[in-house]
PDB file of C-alpha atoms in Angstrom:
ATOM      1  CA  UNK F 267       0.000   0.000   0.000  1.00  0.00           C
ATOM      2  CA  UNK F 268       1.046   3.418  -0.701  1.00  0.00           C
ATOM      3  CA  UNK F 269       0.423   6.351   1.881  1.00  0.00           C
ATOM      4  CA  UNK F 270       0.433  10.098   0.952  1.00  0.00           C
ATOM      5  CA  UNK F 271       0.612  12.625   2.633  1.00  0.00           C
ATOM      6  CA  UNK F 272       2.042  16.898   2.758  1.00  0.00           C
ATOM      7  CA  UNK F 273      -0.877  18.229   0.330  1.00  0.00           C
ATOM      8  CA  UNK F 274      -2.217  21.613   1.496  1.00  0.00           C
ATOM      9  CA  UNK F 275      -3.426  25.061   0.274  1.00  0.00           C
ATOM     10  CA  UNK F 276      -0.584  27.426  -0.511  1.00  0.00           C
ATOM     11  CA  UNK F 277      -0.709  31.102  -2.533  1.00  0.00           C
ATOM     12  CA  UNK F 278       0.449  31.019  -6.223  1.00  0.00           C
ATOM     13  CA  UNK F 279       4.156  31.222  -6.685  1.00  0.00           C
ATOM     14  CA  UNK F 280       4.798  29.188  -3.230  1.00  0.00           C
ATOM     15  CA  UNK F 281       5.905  25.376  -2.746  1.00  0.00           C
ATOM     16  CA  UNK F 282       4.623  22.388  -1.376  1.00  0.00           C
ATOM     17  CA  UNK F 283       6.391  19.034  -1.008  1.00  0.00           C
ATOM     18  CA  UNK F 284       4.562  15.230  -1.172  1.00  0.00           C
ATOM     19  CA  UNK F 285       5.591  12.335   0.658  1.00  0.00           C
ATOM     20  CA  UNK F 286       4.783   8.777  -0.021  1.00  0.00           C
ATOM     21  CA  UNK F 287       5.521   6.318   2.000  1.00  0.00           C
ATOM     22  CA  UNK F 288       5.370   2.399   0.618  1.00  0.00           C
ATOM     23  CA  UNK F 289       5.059  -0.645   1.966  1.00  0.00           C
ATOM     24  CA  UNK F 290       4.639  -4.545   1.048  1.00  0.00           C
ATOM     25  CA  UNK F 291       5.958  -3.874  -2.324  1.00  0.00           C
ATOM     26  CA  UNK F 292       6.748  -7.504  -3.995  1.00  0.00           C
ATOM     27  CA  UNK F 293       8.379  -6.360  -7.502  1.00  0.00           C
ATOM     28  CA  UNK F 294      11.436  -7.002  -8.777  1.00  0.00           C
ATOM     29  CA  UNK F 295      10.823  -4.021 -10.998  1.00  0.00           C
ATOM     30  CA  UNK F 296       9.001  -0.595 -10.740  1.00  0.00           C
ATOM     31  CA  UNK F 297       9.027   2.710 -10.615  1.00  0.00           C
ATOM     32  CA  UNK F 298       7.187   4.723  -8.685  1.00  0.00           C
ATOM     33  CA  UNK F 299       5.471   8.250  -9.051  1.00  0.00           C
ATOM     34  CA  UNK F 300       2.865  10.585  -9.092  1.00  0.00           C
ATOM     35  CA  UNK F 301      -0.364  11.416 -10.916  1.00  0.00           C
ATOM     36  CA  UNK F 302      -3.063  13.789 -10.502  1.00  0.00           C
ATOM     37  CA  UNK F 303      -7.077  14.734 -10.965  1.00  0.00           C
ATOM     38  CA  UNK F 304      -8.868  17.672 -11.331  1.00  0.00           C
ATOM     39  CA  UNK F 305     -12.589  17.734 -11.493  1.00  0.00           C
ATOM     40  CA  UNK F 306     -13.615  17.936 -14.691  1.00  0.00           C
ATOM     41  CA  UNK F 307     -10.549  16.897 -16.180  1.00  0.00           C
ATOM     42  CA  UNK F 308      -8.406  13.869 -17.311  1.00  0.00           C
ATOM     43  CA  UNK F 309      -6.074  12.237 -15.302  1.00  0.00           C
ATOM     44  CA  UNK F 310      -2.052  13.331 -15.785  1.00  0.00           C
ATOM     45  CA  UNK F 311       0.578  11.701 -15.002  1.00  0.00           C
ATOM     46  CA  UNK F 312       2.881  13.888 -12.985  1.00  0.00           C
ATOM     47  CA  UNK F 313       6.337  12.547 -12.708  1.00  0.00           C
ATOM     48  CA  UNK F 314       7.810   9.267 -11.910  1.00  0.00           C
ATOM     49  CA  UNK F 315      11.144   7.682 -11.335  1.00  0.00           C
ATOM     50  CA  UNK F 316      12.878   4.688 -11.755  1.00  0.00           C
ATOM     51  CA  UNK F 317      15.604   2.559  -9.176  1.00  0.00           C
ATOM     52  CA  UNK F 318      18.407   4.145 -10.892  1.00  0.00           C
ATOM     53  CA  UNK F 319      16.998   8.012 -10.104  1.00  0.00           C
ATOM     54  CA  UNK F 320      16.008   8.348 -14.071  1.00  0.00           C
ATOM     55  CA  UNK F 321      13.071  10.842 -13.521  1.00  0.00           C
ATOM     56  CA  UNK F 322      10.222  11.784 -16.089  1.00  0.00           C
ATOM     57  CA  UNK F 323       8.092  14.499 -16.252  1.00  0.00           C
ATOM     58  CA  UNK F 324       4.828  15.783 -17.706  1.00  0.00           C
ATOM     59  CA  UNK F 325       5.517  19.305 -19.932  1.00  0.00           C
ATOM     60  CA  UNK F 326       3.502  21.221 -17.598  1.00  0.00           C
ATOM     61  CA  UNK F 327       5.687  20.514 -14.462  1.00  0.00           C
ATOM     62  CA  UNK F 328       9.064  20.748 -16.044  1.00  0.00           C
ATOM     63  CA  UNK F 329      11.092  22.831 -14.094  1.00  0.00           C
ATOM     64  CA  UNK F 330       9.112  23.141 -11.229  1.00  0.00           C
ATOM     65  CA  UNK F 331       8.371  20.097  -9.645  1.00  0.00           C
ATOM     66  CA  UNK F 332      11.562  17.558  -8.443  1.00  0.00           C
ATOM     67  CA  UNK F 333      10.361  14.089  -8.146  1.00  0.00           C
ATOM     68  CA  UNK F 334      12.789  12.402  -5.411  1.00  0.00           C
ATOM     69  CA  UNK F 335      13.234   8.903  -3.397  1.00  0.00           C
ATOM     70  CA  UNK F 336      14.630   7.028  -0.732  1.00  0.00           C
ATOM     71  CA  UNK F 337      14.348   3.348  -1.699  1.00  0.00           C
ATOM     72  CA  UNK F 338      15.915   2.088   1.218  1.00  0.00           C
ATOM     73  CA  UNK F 339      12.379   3.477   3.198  1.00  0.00           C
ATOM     74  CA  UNK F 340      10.401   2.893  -0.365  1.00  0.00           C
ATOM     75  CA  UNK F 341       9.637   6.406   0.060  1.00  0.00           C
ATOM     76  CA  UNK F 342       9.004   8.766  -2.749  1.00  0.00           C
ATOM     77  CA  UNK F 343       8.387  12.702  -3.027  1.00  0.00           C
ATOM     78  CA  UNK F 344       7.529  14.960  -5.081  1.00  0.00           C
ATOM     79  CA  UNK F 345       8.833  18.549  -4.802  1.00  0.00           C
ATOM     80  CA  UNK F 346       6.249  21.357  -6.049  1.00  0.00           C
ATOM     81  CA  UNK F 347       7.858  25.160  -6.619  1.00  0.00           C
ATOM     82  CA  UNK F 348       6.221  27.976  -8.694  1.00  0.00           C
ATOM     83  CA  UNK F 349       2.791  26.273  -7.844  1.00  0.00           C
ATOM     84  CA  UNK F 350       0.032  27.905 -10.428  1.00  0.00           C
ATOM     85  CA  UNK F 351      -4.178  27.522  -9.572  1.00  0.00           C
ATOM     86  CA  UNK F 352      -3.728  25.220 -12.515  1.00  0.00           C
ATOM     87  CA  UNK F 353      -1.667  22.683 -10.284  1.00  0.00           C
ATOM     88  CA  UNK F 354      -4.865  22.238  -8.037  1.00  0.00           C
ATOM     89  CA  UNK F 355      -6.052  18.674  -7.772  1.00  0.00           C
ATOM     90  CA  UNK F 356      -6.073  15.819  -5.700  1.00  0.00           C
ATOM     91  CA  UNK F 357      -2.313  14.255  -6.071  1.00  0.00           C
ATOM     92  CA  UNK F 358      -2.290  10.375  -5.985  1.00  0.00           C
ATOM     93  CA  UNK F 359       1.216   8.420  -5.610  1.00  0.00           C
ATOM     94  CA  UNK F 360       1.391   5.067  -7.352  1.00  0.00           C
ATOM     95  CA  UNK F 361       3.410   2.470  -7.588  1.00  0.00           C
ATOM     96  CA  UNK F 362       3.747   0.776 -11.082  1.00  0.00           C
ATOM     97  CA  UNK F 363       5.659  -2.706 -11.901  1.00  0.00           C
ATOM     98  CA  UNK F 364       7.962  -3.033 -14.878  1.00  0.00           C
ATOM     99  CA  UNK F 365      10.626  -0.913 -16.077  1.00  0.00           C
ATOM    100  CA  UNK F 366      10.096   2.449 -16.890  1.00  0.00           C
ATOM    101  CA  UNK F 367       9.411   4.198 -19.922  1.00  0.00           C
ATOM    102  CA  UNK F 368       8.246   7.641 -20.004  1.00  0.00           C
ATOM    103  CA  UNK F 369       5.285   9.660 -18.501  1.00  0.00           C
ATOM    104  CA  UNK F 370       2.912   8.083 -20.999  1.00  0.00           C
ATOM    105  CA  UNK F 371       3.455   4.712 -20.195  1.00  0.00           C
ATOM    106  CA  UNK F 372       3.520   5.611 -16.584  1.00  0.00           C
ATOM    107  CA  UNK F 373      -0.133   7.067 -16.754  1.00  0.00           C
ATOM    108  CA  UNK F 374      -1.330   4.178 -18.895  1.00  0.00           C
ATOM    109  CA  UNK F 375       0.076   1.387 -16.579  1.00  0.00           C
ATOM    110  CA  UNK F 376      -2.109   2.911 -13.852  1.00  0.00           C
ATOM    111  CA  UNK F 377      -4.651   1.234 -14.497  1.00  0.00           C
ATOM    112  CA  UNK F 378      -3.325  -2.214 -14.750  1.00  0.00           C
ATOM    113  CA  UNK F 379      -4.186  -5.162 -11.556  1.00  0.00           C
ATOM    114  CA  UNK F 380      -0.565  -4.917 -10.350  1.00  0.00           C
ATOM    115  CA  UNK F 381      -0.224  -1.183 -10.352  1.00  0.00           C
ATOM    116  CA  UNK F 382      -0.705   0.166  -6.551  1.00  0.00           C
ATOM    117  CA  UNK F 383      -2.526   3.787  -5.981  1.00  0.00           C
ATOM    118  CA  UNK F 384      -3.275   5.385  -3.047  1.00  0.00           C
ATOM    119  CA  UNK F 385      -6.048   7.727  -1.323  1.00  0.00           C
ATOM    120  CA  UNK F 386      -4.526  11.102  -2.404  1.00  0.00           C
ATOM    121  CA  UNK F 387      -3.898  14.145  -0.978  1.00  0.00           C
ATOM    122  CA  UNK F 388      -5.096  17.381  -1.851  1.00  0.00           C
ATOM    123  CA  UNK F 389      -3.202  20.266  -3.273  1.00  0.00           C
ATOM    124  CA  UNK F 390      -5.173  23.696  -3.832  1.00  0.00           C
ATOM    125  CA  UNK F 391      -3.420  26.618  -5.495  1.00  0.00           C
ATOM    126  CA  UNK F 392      -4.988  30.239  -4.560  1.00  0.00           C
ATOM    127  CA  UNK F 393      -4.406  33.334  -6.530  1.00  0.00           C
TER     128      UNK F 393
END
């Protein structure tokens, strides 16, 4: 299971940072990462990284949000700086099996059996 948690309200321009704490992981293989949901719009994959600390990105956060880990506490964060009302949405971290590709593939492998989500945590961006 995956545990989130460090979402808040903060004034545009300011920073937040995610945590995501992991446990019971069984894969040989994964990489894990973030995604988020806005009302009324699609799901986006955020960022995600890989065991070796190869990072990817959605074009929207490049620049502005640092996706980080600890594997040795299968911990994972996600660093968010120049927040915009745009970046307001519940954030969700998720933990996805395989090797990893790009953002893309990240997003689309949410949805499979063996991928792991958890509860969320909101993040709301005032003007």
């Amino acid at each position: 299971q995956v545990v989130e948690s460090g979402g808040g309200s903060v004034q545009g321009g300011g920073s937040l940072r995610l945590s995501c704490a992991a446990s019971g992981i069984t894969y040989n293989i994964y990489y894990m990462g973030w995604f988020r949901q806005a009302p009324g719009k699609e799901r986006e994959g955020v960022a995600a990284i890989d065991k070796d600390d190869i990072s990817t990105y959605t074009n929207s956060v490049k620049g502005r949000f640092t996706i980080s880990q600890d594997r040795a506490k299968n911990t994972v964060y996600l660093q968010m700086d120049s927040l915009t009302p745009e970046d307001t949405a519940m954030y969700f971290c998720a933990i996805v099996p395989g090797p990893m590709t790009n953002i893309m593939t990240f997003t689309m492998r949410l949805d499979w059996p063996s991928s792991i989500r958890g509860q969320g945590t909101q993040v709301t961006v005032t003007t």
